[in-house]
Every structure is written in structure tokens, then in C-alpha cells.
Amino acid sequence: MPVNSSTFFGGVLSLLFSLLLWKVSFSLSLDWLGASVAGIVEEPGKLMALFLVVNITKYRYILNGLLFGAAVGTGFATFESAGYALRAALADTDLMLDVILIRGILAPFSHIIWTSMSAGILWKIKGAKKFEVSMLKDARFLKVFGTAIVLHMAWNSPIEIPFYGKYLILGSIGWIVTLGLIQSGLKQLKEEKLNILKHERLNM
């Protein structure tokens, strides 16, 4: 599945799943969390969209997961930003442009890396095996996925730090986790390449 298709369809599906989960959150009376409840709702929604590609054999590597996660996160952020921009445009055109600019600048620090890290760790746990729901109970997955949820909740919290400090700090934490998974992905490819070379030498 091409990345551009994953971005569009993944974005649409993640929005639909998130809308369903929003209804669940309302029934559970989680509105006391304010805007932070989005972390609990939207991160699982985006993850659910990734289940459509998790079992495609040729996309079994950690880097595949990171890429698909980033694509779905990008699609989700694009549609979400479009909604915010439209709402702002109804009030003021300049406000709409500000919304687009700010959300565009902050995009690499939010949905893109949150979904990427969640997908990356899931692909790492799954490896070449078929996806099983039990993998979602793996401590490694829960740790990274939980981090994504907490980062999202903190991002939406009313706490503010001058000069967009809150977003830069949270984004940096997300990137540290993501870069660690990228390193794991590169190591995985290196080891597989060495195994292929070893196998070829044995068959010479």
C-alpha cells in the first residue's frame, strides 16, 4: 500500500474510529478531563486504522511500522487541521491562516510522531509473525503507546510555557522515543542483511 494512500485512507479511517471512541468517552463521562481526553480517544483511533496493514507480510519491518504510523498520523492531523481552519475562517481569514501556519509548524511534534512510535513498537513486537491481540498487552507496547497517550494529553492540557515551550518539550520527548525505534529498525535491517549473506555463503 503506497504511503500516500495510507495517509489519505488512514487519516479518514482514524477519524471515523476516533469519532466512535468519542461517543464512548461521552458515555463514560470523561469530559472532566477537558481537551486532554483526546489523547485517550484519538491515539487508539489511529492505532485501529493501522490494523488494516499490520499483517501485510512484505511490510513486516520496524521501519515499515514507523512509516505507516507517520502516514496515518499525518492524514489524521491534516483532516483535523482542515476542520480547525474552516472553523477559524468563519470568524476571520487572518485567524485561519494563523491556525494553518501554527499547526503546520507543530505537526512534526504531535500526531505524526505519536502514531509513528505506537506503530513502530507494535511492528517490532510482531516481527514476521501474524498480529495477535495479545501483542497489545506486551509491556513494551504498553509503555510506548502509553507514552503517546500521555504526550497527547499533556499537549492538550491548559498548561502553557512561553515561546511554545510546552510543545517543543513534549515534541522532543516524542522524537527521542521515535529515534530510538528508528535505530532499532536500522539494526533489524542490518541483521537481516547479514543473515542473508551468511545463508548465501553456506549455499555456495
N, C-alpha and C. Protein backbone atom coordinates (compact mmCIF):
# COMPACT_ATOMS: atom_id res chain seq x y z
N MET A 1 0.85 -1.20 0.00
CA MET A 1 0.00 0.00 0.00
C MET A 1 0.88 1.25 0.00
N PRO A 2 0.78 2.11 -1.03
CA PRO A 2 1.60 3.31 -1.10
C PRO A 2 1.37 4.21 0.11
N VAL A 3 2.41 4.98 0.45
CA VAL A 3 2.33 5.84 1.62
C VAL A 3 1.24 6.90 1.46
N ASN A 4 1.11 7.45 0.22
CA ASN A 4 0.09 8.49 0.03
C ASN A 4 -1.32 7.94 0.25
N SER A 5 -1.54 6.67 -0.13
CA SER A 5 -2.84 6.04 0.12
C SER A 5 -3.05 5.83 1.61
N SER A 6 -1.97 5.44 2.30
CA SER A 6 -2.06 5.24 3.74
C SER A 6 -2.38 6.55 4.45
N THR A 7 -1.81 7.63 3.93
CA THR A 7 -2.06 8.94 4.54
C THR A 7 -3.52 9.32 4.42
N PHE A 8 -4.07 9.15 3.21
CA PHE A 8 -5.47 9.55 2.99
C PHE A 8 -6.45 8.60 3.67
N PHE A 9 -6.38 7.32 3.31
CA PHE A 9 -7.34 6.37 3.86
C PHE A 9 -7.12 6.15 5.36
N GLY A 10 -5.84 6.15 5.76
CA GLY A 10 -5.54 6.02 7.18
C GLY A 10 -6.09 7.20 7.97
N GLY A 11 -5.97 8.39 7.38
CA GLY A 11 -6.50 9.58 8.03
C GLY A 11 -8.01 9.52 8.17
N VAL A 12 -8.67 9.10 7.10
CA VAL A 12 -10.14 9.00 7.12
C VAL A 12 -10.60 7.96 8.13
N LEU A 13 -9.98 6.77 8.07
CA LEU A 13 -10.39 5.69 8.98
C LEU A 13 -10.11 6.05 10.44
N SER A 14 -8.95 6.65 10.68
CA SER A 14 -8.62 7.01 12.07
C SER A 14 -9.59 8.04 12.61
N LEU A 15 -10.05 8.94 11.75
CA LEU A 15 -11.05 9.92 12.18
C LEU A 15 -12.38 9.23 12.51
N LEU A 16 -12.77 8.28 11.67
CA LEU A 16 -14.03 7.57 11.91
C LEU A 16 -13.96 6.76 13.20
N PHE A 17 -12.84 6.05 13.39
CA PHE A 17 -12.68 5.27 14.62
C PHE A 17 -12.66 6.19 15.84
N SER A 18 -12.01 7.33 15.69
CA SER A 18 -11.94 8.28 16.80
C SER A 18 -13.31 8.85 17.15
N LEU A 19 -14.12 9.09 16.12
CA LEU A 19 -15.48 9.59 16.36
C LEU A 19 -16.29 8.58 17.16
N LEU A 20 -16.12 7.30 16.83
CA LEU A 20 -16.81 6.26 17.59
C LEU A 20 -16.33 6.23 19.03
N LEU A 21 -15.02 6.37 19.21
CA LEU A 21 -14.46 6.35 20.56
C LEU A 21 -14.84 7.61 21.35
N TRP A 22 -15.04 8.72 20.63
CA TRP A 22 -15.50 9.94 21.30
C TRP A 22 -16.88 9.69 21.91
N LYS A 23 -17.73 8.98 21.18
CA LYS A 23 -19.07 8.67 21.70
C LYS A 23 -18.96 7.81 22.96
N VAL A 24 -18.01 6.88 22.93
CA VAL A 24 -17.80 6.03 24.11
C VAL A 24 -17.33 6.87 25.29
N SER A 25 -16.43 7.81 25.02
CA SER A 25 -15.91 8.66 26.10
C SER A 25 -17.01 9.52 26.72
N PHE A 26 -17.95 9.96 25.88
CA PHE A 26 -19.07 10.75 26.40
C PHE A 26 -19.95 9.89 27.32
N SER A 27 -20.14 8.64 26.91
CA SER A 27 -20.97 7.74 27.73
C SER A 27 -20.29 7.41 29.05
N LEU A 28 -18.95 7.50 29.07
CA LEU A 28 -18.20 7.22 30.29
C LEU A 28 -17.98 8.48 31.13
N SER A 29 -18.52 9.59 30.65
CA SER A 29 -18.42 10.87 31.36
C SER A 29 -16.96 11.27 31.64
N LEU A 30 -16.15 11.22 30.58
CA LEU A 30 -14.75 11.59 30.72
C LEU A 30 -14.50 13.07 30.41
N ASP A 31 -15.59 13.82 30.25
CA ASP A 31 -15.45 15.22 29.88
C ASP A 31 -14.75 16.05 30.95
N TRP A 32 -14.64 15.51 32.17
CA TRP A 32 -13.95 16.24 33.23
C TRP A 32 -12.46 16.40 32.92
N LEU A 33 -11.96 15.59 31.98
CA LEU A 33 -10.56 15.71 31.57
C LEU A 33 -10.34 16.87 30.61
N GLY A 34 -11.42 17.44 30.13
CA GLY A 34 -11.30 18.55 29.19
C GLY A 34 -10.73 18.10 27.86
N ALA A 35 -9.95 18.97 27.24
CA ALA A 35 -9.37 18.67 25.93
C ALA A 35 -8.37 17.51 25.99
N SER A 36 -7.85 17.23 27.18
CA SER A 36 -6.85 16.17 27.33
C SER A 36 -7.41 14.78 27.04
N VAL A 37 -8.73 14.64 27.09
CA VAL A 37 -9.34 13.34 26.82
C VAL A 37 -9.05 12.88 25.39
N ALA A 38 -8.67 13.82 24.54
CA ALA A 38 -8.36 13.48 23.14
C ALA A 38 -7.24 12.43 23.06
N GLY A 39 -6.31 12.48 24.00
CA GLY A 39 -5.23 11.50 23.99
C GLY A 39 -5.73 10.09 24.17
N ILE A 40 -6.72 9.93 25.05
CA ILE A 40 -7.29 8.61 25.34
C ILE A 40 -8.15 8.12 24.18
N VAL A 41 -8.73 9.05 23.45
CA VAL A 41 -9.65 8.71 22.36
C VAL A 41 -8.94 8.56 21.02
N GLU A 42 -8.14 9.55 20.66
CA GLU A 42 -7.60 9.60 19.30
C GLU A 42 -6.42 8.67 19.06
N GLU A 43 -5.60 8.42 20.08
CA GLU A 43 -4.47 7.51 19.86
C GLU A 43 -4.95 6.08 19.56
N PRO A 44 -5.91 5.54 20.32
CA PRO A 44 -6.45 4.23 19.94
C PRO A 44 -7.14 4.26 18.58
N GLY A 45 -7.80 5.38 18.26
CA GLY A 45 -8.48 5.50 16.97
C GLY A 45 -7.51 5.40 15.81
N LYS A 46 -6.36 6.05 15.94
CA LYS A 46 -5.35 5.99 14.88
C LYS A 46 -4.71 4.61 14.81
N LEU A 47 -4.52 4.00 15.98
CA LEU A 47 -3.93 2.66 16.02
C LEU A 47 -4.84 1.65 15.32
N MET A 48 -6.14 1.79 15.51
CA MET A 48 -7.09 0.88 14.88
C MET A 48 -7.01 0.93 13.36
N ALA A 49 -6.73 2.11 12.82
CA ALA A 49 -6.59 2.25 11.37
C ALA A 49 -5.39 1.46 10.86
N LEU A 50 -4.38 1.31 11.70
CA LEU A 50 -3.16 0.60 11.31
C LEU A 50 -3.34 -0.92 11.26
N PHE A 51 -4.40 -1.41 11.89
CA PHE A 51 -4.64 -2.85 11.88
C PHE A 51 -4.89 -3.38 10.47
N LEU A 52 -5.24 -2.48 9.55
CA LEU A 52 -5.52 -2.90 8.17
C LEU A 52 -4.26 -3.32 7.43
N VAL A 53 -3.11 -2.83 7.87
CA VAL A 53 -1.86 -3.14 7.16
C VAL A 53 -0.87 -3.94 7.99
N VAL A 54 -1.20 -4.15 9.25
CA VAL A 54 -0.22 -4.77 10.15
C VAL A 54 0.15 -6.20 9.74
N ASN A 55 -0.72 -6.89 9.02
CA ASN A 55 -0.43 -8.28 8.65
C ASN A 55 0.06 -8.46 7.22
N ILE A 56 0.34 -7.36 6.52
CA ILE A 56 0.90 -7.49 5.17
C ILE A 56 2.36 -7.91 5.31
N THR A 57 2.67 -9.10 4.84
CA THR A 57 3.97 -9.74 5.07
C THR A 57 5.16 -8.89 4.64
N LYS A 58 5.07 -8.26 3.48
CA LYS A 58 6.24 -7.52 2.98
C LYS A 58 6.50 -6.24 3.77
N TYR A 59 5.55 -5.87 4.62
CA TYR A 59 5.73 -4.68 5.46
C TYR A 59 5.92 -5.09 6.92
N ARG A 60 6.84 -6.02 7.14
CA ARG A 60 6.99 -6.60 8.48
C ARG A 60 8.07 -5.92 9.33
N TYR A 61 8.77 -4.95 8.76
CA TYR A 61 9.89 -4.36 9.47
C TYR A 61 9.48 -3.17 10.35
N ILE A 62 10.28 -2.90 11.34
CA ILE A 62 10.02 -1.79 12.26
C ILE A 62 9.89 -0.47 11.50
N LEU A 63 10.78 -0.27 10.53
CA LEU A 63 10.74 0.98 9.76
C LEU A 63 9.44 1.09 8.96
N ASN A 64 8.88 -0.05 8.52
CA ASN A 64 7.58 -0.03 7.86
C ASN A 64 6.51 0.49 8.81
N GLY A 65 6.56 -0.02 10.03
CA GLY A 65 5.58 0.41 11.03
C GLY A 65 5.70 1.89 11.33
N LEU A 66 6.92 2.36 11.48
CA LEU A 66 7.14 3.79 11.74
C LEU A 66 6.59 4.64 10.60
N LEU A 67 6.83 4.18 9.37
CA LEU A 67 6.37 4.93 8.19
C LEU A 67 4.85 4.94 8.09
N PHE A 68 4.24 3.77 8.28
CA PHE A 68 2.77 3.71 8.24
C PHE A 68 2.16 4.55 9.36
N GLY A 69 2.77 4.47 10.53
CA GLY A 69 2.27 5.27 11.65
C GLY A 69 2.34 6.75 11.36
N ALA A 70 3.47 7.17 10.79
CA ALA A 70 3.63 8.59 10.45
C ALA A 70 2.62 9.00 9.38
N ALA A 71 2.36 8.10 8.43
CA ALA A 71 1.40 8.40 7.36
C ALA A 71 -0.01 8.58 7.91
N VAL A 72 -0.42 7.66 8.78
CA VAL A 72 -1.75 7.76 9.39
C VAL A 72 -1.84 9.01 10.27
N GLY A 73 -0.78 9.26 11.03
CA GLY A 73 -0.76 10.46 11.87
C GLY A 73 -0.85 11.73 11.04
N THR A 74 -0.17 11.73 9.90
CA THR A 74 -0.21 12.89 9.01
C THR A 74 -1.61 13.09 8.44
N GLY A 75 -2.22 11.98 8.02
CA GLY A 75 -3.57 12.07 7.47
C GLY A 75 -4.56 12.58 8.50
N PHE A 76 -4.46 12.05 9.72
CA PHE A 76 -5.35 12.49 10.79
C PHE A 76 -5.15 13.97 11.08
N ALA A 77 -3.89 14.38 11.21
CA ALA A 77 -3.59 15.78 11.51
C ALA A 77 -4.06 16.72 10.40
N THR A 78 -3.96 16.25 9.16
CA THR A 78 -4.39 17.07 8.02
C THR A 78 -5.88 17.35 8.07
N PHE A 79 -6.66 16.29 8.27
CA PHE A 79 -8.11 16.47 8.33
C PHE A 79 -8.53 17.27 9.56
N GLU A 80 -7.86 17.02 10.67
CA GLU A 80 -8.18 17.75 11.89
C GLU A 80 -7.86 19.24 11.72
N SER A 81 -6.70 19.52 11.14
CA SER A 81 -6.30 20.92 10.92
C SER A 81 -7.24 21.62 9.95
N ALA A 82 -7.70 20.88 8.94
CA ALA A 82 -8.64 21.45 7.98
C ALA A 82 -9.93 21.87 8.69
N GLY A 83 -10.35 21.05 9.65
CA GLY A 83 -11.55 21.38 10.41
C GLY A 83 -11.36 22.62 11.25
N TYR A 84 -10.21 22.72 11.91
CA TYR A 84 -9.92 23.90 12.72
C TYR A 84 -9.81 25.15 11.84
N ALA A 85 -9.18 24.98 10.68
CA ALA A 85 -9.00 26.12 9.77
C ALA A 85 -10.35 26.62 9.25
N LEU A 86 -11.23 25.68 8.93
CA LEU A 86 -12.56 26.06 8.44
C LEU A 86 -13.33 26.81 9.52
N ARG A 87 -13.24 26.31 10.74
CA ARG A 87 -13.93 26.97 11.85
C ARG A 87 -13.38 28.39 12.06
N ALA A 88 -12.05 28.52 11.94
CA ALA A 88 -11.43 29.83 12.12
C ALA A 88 -11.81 30.77 10.97
N ALA A 89 -11.93 30.21 9.76
CA ALA A 89 -12.25 31.03 8.58
C ALA A 89 -13.63 31.67 8.70
N LEU A 90 -14.53 30.99 9.41
CA LEU A 90 -15.87 31.53 9.59
C LEU A 90 -15.86 32.79 10.44
N ALA A 91 -14.78 32.93 11.23
CA ALA A 91 -14.67 34.10 12.09
C ALA A 91 -13.76 35.17 11.49
N ASP A 92 -12.61 34.72 10.97
CA ASP A 92 -11.63 35.69 10.47
C ASP A 92 -10.63 34.97 9.56
N THR A 93 -10.40 35.51 8.37
CA THR A 93 -9.48 34.88 7.42
C THR A 93 -8.05 34.86 7.93
N ASP A 94 -7.63 35.95 8.57
CA ASP A 94 -6.28 36.00 9.11
C ASP A 94 -6.09 34.95 10.20
N LEU A 95 -7.13 34.74 10.99
CA LEU A 95 -7.08 33.71 12.03
C LEU A 95 -6.91 32.33 11.41
N MET A 96 -7.59 32.10 10.30
CA MET A 96 -7.48 30.83 9.59
C MET A 96 -6.04 30.59 9.15
N LEU A 97 -5.40 31.62 8.60
CA LEU A 97 -4.02 31.49 8.15
C LEU A 97 -3.08 31.22 9.31
N ASP A 98 -3.35 31.86 10.45
CA ASP A 98 -2.53 31.63 11.64
C ASP A 98 -2.66 30.19 12.12
N VAL A 99 -3.88 29.68 12.09
CA VAL A 99 -4.13 28.30 12.52
C VAL A 99 -3.38 27.32 11.62
N ILE A 100 -3.46 27.54 10.31
CA ILE A 100 -2.78 26.66 9.36
C ILE A 100 -1.27 26.71 9.56
N LEU A 101 -0.74 27.91 9.75
CA LEU A 101 0.71 28.08 9.92
C LEU A 101 1.21 27.41 11.19
N ILE A 102 0.55 27.70 12.30
CA ILE A 102 1.00 27.16 13.59
C ILE A 102 0.88 25.65 13.64
N ARG A 103 -0.26 25.13 13.18
CA ARG A 103 -0.44 23.68 13.20
C ARG A 103 0.50 22.99 12.22
N GLY A 104 0.83 23.66 11.13
CA GLY A 104 1.78 23.09 10.18
C GLY A 104 3.18 23.00 10.79
N ILE A 105 3.57 24.04 11.50
CA ILE A 105 4.90 24.06 12.13
C ILE A 105 5.00 23.01 13.24
N LEU A 106 3.93 22.86 14.00
CA LEU A 106 3.95 21.94 15.14
C LEU A 106 3.64 20.49 14.77
N ALA A 107 3.17 20.27 13.55
CA ALA A 107 2.76 18.92 13.12
C ALA A 107 3.80 17.83 13.36
N PRO A 108 5.09 18.07 13.06
CA PRO A 108 6.09 17.01 13.26
C PRO A 108 6.33 16.67 14.73
N PHE A 109 5.76 17.45 15.63
CA PHE A 109 5.95 17.20 17.06
C PHE A 109 4.73 16.56 17.72
N SER A 110 3.69 16.31 16.94
CA SER A 110 2.46 15.81 17.56
C SER A 110 1.97 14.51 16.92
N HIS A 111 0.84 14.57 16.21
CA HIS A 111 0.21 13.34 15.71
C HIS A 111 1.16 12.44 14.92
N ILE A 112 2.03 13.04 14.14
CA ILE A 112 2.92 12.24 13.29
C ILE A 112 3.79 11.31 14.12
N ILE A 113 4.44 11.86 15.15
CA ILE A 113 5.34 11.01 15.94
C ILE A 113 4.58 10.15 16.95
N TRP A 114 3.45 10.63 17.43
CA TRP A 114 2.68 9.81 18.39
C TRP A 114 2.23 8.51 17.73
N THR A 115 1.69 8.61 16.53
CA THR A 115 1.22 7.41 15.84
C THR A 115 2.39 6.58 15.33
N SER A 116 3.45 7.26 14.92
CA SER A 116 4.62 6.57 14.41
C SER A 116 5.26 5.70 15.50
N MET A 117 5.40 6.24 16.70
CA MET A 117 6.04 5.47 17.77
C MET A 117 5.17 4.28 18.19
N SER A 118 3.85 4.48 18.19
CA SER A 118 2.94 3.39 18.55
C SER A 118 3.01 2.26 17.53
N ALA A 119 3.03 2.64 16.25
CA ALA A 119 3.11 1.64 15.19
C ALA A 119 4.48 0.98 15.18
N GLY A 120 5.53 1.76 15.40
CA GLY A 120 6.88 1.22 15.37
C GLY A 120 7.08 0.13 16.41
N ILE A 121 6.61 0.37 17.63
CA ILE A 121 6.80 -0.64 18.68
C ILE A 121 5.91 -1.86 18.42
N LEU A 122 4.73 -1.65 17.84
CA LEU A 122 3.86 -2.79 17.52
C LEU A 122 4.50 -3.66 16.46
N TRP A 123 5.07 -3.05 15.44
CA TRP A 123 5.74 -3.80 14.37
C TRP A 123 6.98 -4.52 14.94
N LYS A 124 7.65 -3.90 15.88
CA LYS A 124 8.83 -4.51 16.50
C LYS A 124 8.44 -5.77 17.25
N ILE A 125 7.34 -5.71 17.98
CA ILE A 125 6.87 -6.86 18.74
C ILE A 125 6.36 -7.96 17.81
N LYS A 126 5.65 -7.56 16.77
CA LYS A 126 5.05 -8.52 15.84
C LYS A 126 6.10 -9.24 15.01
N GLY A 127 7.07 -8.49 14.49
CA GLY A 127 8.09 -9.10 13.65
C GLY A 127 7.47 -9.76 12.43
N ALA A 128 7.89 -10.98 12.14
CA ALA A 128 7.38 -11.71 10.97
C ALA A 128 6.14 -12.53 11.31
N LYS A 129 5.71 -12.47 12.57
CA LYS A 129 4.54 -13.25 13.00
C LYS A 129 3.24 -12.55 12.59
N LYS A 130 2.15 -13.28 12.67
CA LYS A 130 0.83 -12.71 12.45
C LYS A 130 0.44 -11.87 13.67
N PHE A 131 -0.25 -10.78 13.41
CA PHE A 131 -0.68 -9.94 14.52
C PHE A 131 -1.69 -10.66 15.39
N GLU A 132 -1.51 -10.55 16.69
CA GLU A 132 -2.46 -11.10 17.65
C GLU A 132 -2.79 -10.02 18.67
N VAL A 133 -4.03 -10.03 19.14
CA VAL A 133 -4.47 -9.02 20.10
C VAL A 133 -3.61 -9.04 21.36
N SER A 134 -3.10 -10.22 21.69
CA SER A 134 -2.27 -10.35 22.89
C SER A 134 -1.01 -9.49 22.83
N MET A 135 -0.60 -9.13 21.60
CA MET A 135 0.58 -8.28 21.43
C MET A 135 0.35 -6.89 22.03
N LEU A 136 -0.91 -6.49 22.09
CA LEU A 136 -1.24 -5.18 22.65
C LEU A 136 -1.08 -5.16 24.17
N LYS A 137 -0.92 -6.36 24.75
CA LYS A 137 -0.71 -6.46 26.20
C LYS A 137 0.76 -6.52 26.56
N ASP A 138 1.61 -6.59 25.54
CA ASP A 138 3.06 -6.64 25.76
C ASP A 138 3.51 -5.37 26.48
N ALA A 139 4.33 -5.53 27.50
CA ALA A 139 4.77 -4.39 28.31
C ALA A 139 5.48 -3.34 27.47
N ARG A 140 6.22 -3.78 26.45
CA ARG A 140 6.94 -2.83 25.60
C ARG A 140 5.96 -1.95 24.82
N PHE A 141 4.89 -2.58 24.32
CA PHE A 141 3.89 -1.81 23.59
C PHE A 141 3.16 -0.85 24.52
N LEU A 142 2.75 -1.35 25.67
CA LEU A 142 2.00 -0.52 26.61
C LEU A 142 2.82 0.69 27.06
N LYS A 143 4.12 0.50 27.21
CA LYS A 143 4.99 1.59 27.64
C LYS A 143 5.04 2.70 26.59
N VAL A 144 5.26 2.32 25.33
CA VAL A 144 5.37 3.32 24.26
C VAL A 144 4.01 3.92 23.92
N PHE A 145 2.99 3.06 23.81
CA PHE A 145 1.65 3.55 23.50
C PHE A 145 1.14 4.46 24.61
N GLY A 146 1.42 4.06 25.85
CA GLY A 146 1.04 4.90 26.99
C GLY A 146 1.74 6.24 26.95
N THR A 147 3.00 6.24 26.52
CA THR A 147 3.75 7.49 26.39
C THR A 147 3.09 8.40 25.35
N ALA A 148 2.66 7.81 24.23
CA ALA A 148 1.99 8.60 23.19
C ALA A 148 0.70 9.23 23.72
N ILE A 149 -0.05 8.46 24.49
CA ILE A 149 -1.30 8.97 25.05
C ILE A 149 -1.03 10.10 26.04
N VAL A 150 -0.05 9.91 26.91
CA VAL A 150 0.29 10.93 27.91
C VAL A 150 0.79 12.21 27.22
N LEU A 151 1.63 12.05 26.20
CA LEU A 151 2.13 13.22 25.46
C LEU A 151 0.97 13.99 24.82
N HIS A 152 0.03 13.25 24.25
CA HIS A 152 -1.13 13.88 23.62
C HIS A 152 -1.99 14.61 24.66
N MET A 153 -2.19 13.96 25.80
CA MET A 153 -2.99 14.58 26.86
C MET A 153 -2.32 15.85 27.39
N ALA A 154 -1.00 15.77 27.57
CA ALA A 154 -0.26 16.94 28.06
C ALA A 154 -0.28 18.06 27.02
N TRP A 155 -0.21 17.68 25.75
CA TRP A 155 -0.24 18.65 24.64
C TRP A 155 -1.54 19.46 24.68
N ASN A 156 -2.64 18.78 24.99
CA ASN A 156 -3.95 19.43 25.01
C ASN A 156 -4.29 20.06 26.36
N SER A 157 -3.42 19.90 27.33
CA SER A 157 -3.69 20.43 28.66
C SER A 157 -3.61 21.95 28.67
N PRO A 158 -4.21 22.59 29.66
CA PRO A 158 -4.19 24.06 29.73
C PRO A 158 -2.84 24.65 30.18
N ILE A 159 -1.90 23.79 30.54
CA ILE A 159 -0.58 24.28 30.96
C ILE A 159 0.12 24.93 29.77
N GLU A 160 0.69 26.09 29.99
CA GLU A 160 1.39 26.79 28.92
C GLU A 160 2.79 27.20 29.37
N ILE A 161 3.74 27.13 28.44
CA ILE A 161 5.11 27.59 28.67
C ILE A 161 5.43 28.58 27.55
N PRO A 162 6.03 29.71 27.88
CA PRO A 162 6.31 30.74 26.86
C PRO A 162 7.07 30.20 25.64
N PHE A 163 6.84 30.85 24.51
CA PHE A 163 7.52 30.53 23.25
C PHE A 163 7.27 29.08 22.81
N TYR A 164 6.04 28.63 23.01
CA TYR A 164 5.65 27.27 22.61
C TYR A 164 6.51 26.21 23.29
N GLY A 165 7.02 26.55 24.47
CA GLY A 165 7.91 25.64 25.19
C GLY A 165 7.30 24.29 25.48
N LYS A 166 6.02 24.28 25.84
CA LYS A 166 5.35 23.01 26.16
C LYS A 166 5.40 22.07 24.96
N TYR A 167 5.10 22.60 23.79
CA TYR A 167 5.05 21.77 22.59
C TYR A 167 6.44 21.29 22.17
N LEU A 168 7.43 22.14 22.35
CA LEU A 168 8.80 21.76 22.00
C LEU A 168 9.33 20.68 22.94
N ILE A 169 9.00 20.80 24.22
CA ILE A 169 9.45 19.80 25.20
C ILE A 169 8.77 18.46 24.92
N LEU A 170 7.45 18.49 24.76
CA LEU A 170 6.71 17.26 24.50
C LEU A 170 7.12 16.63 23.17
N GLY A 171 7.33 17.49 22.18
CA GLY A 171 7.76 17.00 20.87
C GLY A 171 9.13 16.36 20.94
N SER A 172 10.02 16.94 21.74
CA SER A 172 11.37 16.39 21.88
C SER A 172 11.33 15.01 22.52
N ILE A 173 10.46 14.84 23.53
CA ILE A 173 10.32 13.53 24.17
C ILE A 173 9.83 12.51 23.15
N GLY A 174 8.84 12.92 22.36
CA GLY A 174 8.32 12.02 21.33
C GLY A 174 9.38 11.63 20.32
N TRP A 175 10.20 12.59 19.94
CA TRP A 175 11.25 12.30 18.95
C TRP A 175 12.34 11.41 19.53
N ILE A 176 12.62 11.54 20.81
CA ILE A 176 13.61 10.66 21.44
C ILE A 176 13.15 9.20 21.35
N VAL A 177 11.87 8.99 21.66
CA VAL A 177 11.31 7.63 21.57
C VAL A 177 11.33 7.15 20.12
N THR A 178 10.92 8.01 19.21
CA THR A 178 10.85 7.64 17.79
C THR A 178 12.23 7.35 17.22
N LEU A 179 13.21 8.17 17.56
CA LEU A 179 14.57 7.95 17.07
C LEU A 179 15.14 6.64 17.60
N GLY A 180 14.77 6.29 18.83
CA GLY A 180 15.20 5.01 19.38
C GLY A 180 14.64 3.85 18.56
N LEU A 181 13.40 3.98 18.13
CA LEU A 181 12.78 2.94 17.30
C LEU A 181 13.39 2.92 15.90
N ILE A 182 13.76 4.08 15.40
CA ILE A 182 14.44 4.13 14.09
C ILE A 182 15.76 3.38 14.17
N GLN A 183 16.49 3.58 15.26
CA GLN A 183 17.75 2.85 15.46
C GLN A 183 17.51 1.35 15.50
N SER A 184 16.45 0.94 16.19
CA SER A 184 16.11 -0.48 16.25
C SER A 184 15.77 -1.01 14.86
N GLY A 185 15.07 -0.19 14.08
CA GLY A 185 14.71 -0.59 12.73
C GLY A 185 15.91 -0.75 11.82
N LEU A 186 16.86 0.16 11.93
CA LEU A 186 18.08 0.06 11.13
C LEU A 186 18.91 -1.16 11.53
N LYS A 187 18.95 -1.43 12.83
CA LYS A 187 19.67 -2.60 13.33
C LYS A 187 19.01 -3.88 12.82
N GLN A 188 17.68 -3.89 12.78
CA GLN A 188 16.94 -5.05 12.29
C GLN A 188 17.29 -5.34 10.83
N LEU A 189 17.34 -4.29 10.01
CA LEU A 189 17.68 -4.47 8.60
C LEU A 189 19.12 -4.95 8.42
N LYS A 190 20.01 -4.41 9.24
CA LYS A 190 21.42 -4.81 9.16
C LYS A 190 21.58 -6.29 9.51
N GLU A 191 20.89 -6.72 10.55
CA GLU A 191 20.97 -8.12 10.97
C GLU A 191 20.38 -9.04 9.91
N GLU A 192 19.29 -8.62 9.29
CA GLU A 192 18.68 -9.45 8.25
C GLU A 192 19.60 -9.55 7.03
N LYS A 193 20.25 -8.45 6.70
CA LYS A 193 21.17 -8.46 5.57
C LYS A 193 22.33 -9.41 5.84
N LEU A 194 22.85 -9.39 7.07
CA LEU A 194 23.94 -10.28 7.45
C LEU A 194 23.50 -11.74 7.39
N ASN A 195 22.26 -12.00 7.82
CA ASN A 195 21.74 -13.37 7.78
C ASN A 195 21.60 -13.86 6.35
N ILE A 196 21.18 -12.97 5.45
CA ILE A 196 21.04 -13.34 4.03
C ILE A 196 22.41 -13.66 3.44
N LEU A 197 23.40 -12.82 3.74
CA LEU A 197 24.76 -13.06 3.24
C LEU A 197 25.33 -14.36 3.78
N LYS A 198 25.06 -14.63 5.05
CA LYS A 198 25.53 -15.86 5.67
C LYS A 198 24.90 -17.07 5.01
N HIS A 199 23.61 -16.97 4.72
CA HIS A 199 22.88 -18.06 4.07
C HIS A 199 23.42 -18.30 2.66
N GLU A 200 23.72 -17.21 1.95
CA GLU A 200 24.23 -17.34 0.58
C GLU A 200 25.61 -18.00 0.57
N ARG A 201 26.43 -17.67 1.56
CA ARG A 201 27.77 -18.26 1.64
C ARG A 201 27.70 -19.76 1.93
N LEU A 202 26.74 -20.14 2.76
CA LEU A 202 26.59 -21.56 3.10
C LEU A 202 26.12 -22.37 1.91
N ASN A 203 25.41 -21.71 0.99
CA ASN A 203 24.87 -22.41 -0.18
C ASN A 203 25.78 -22.32 -1.40
N MET A 204 26.94 -21.71 -1.24
CA MET A 204 27.87 -21.59 -2.38
C MET A 204 28.55 -22.93 -2.66
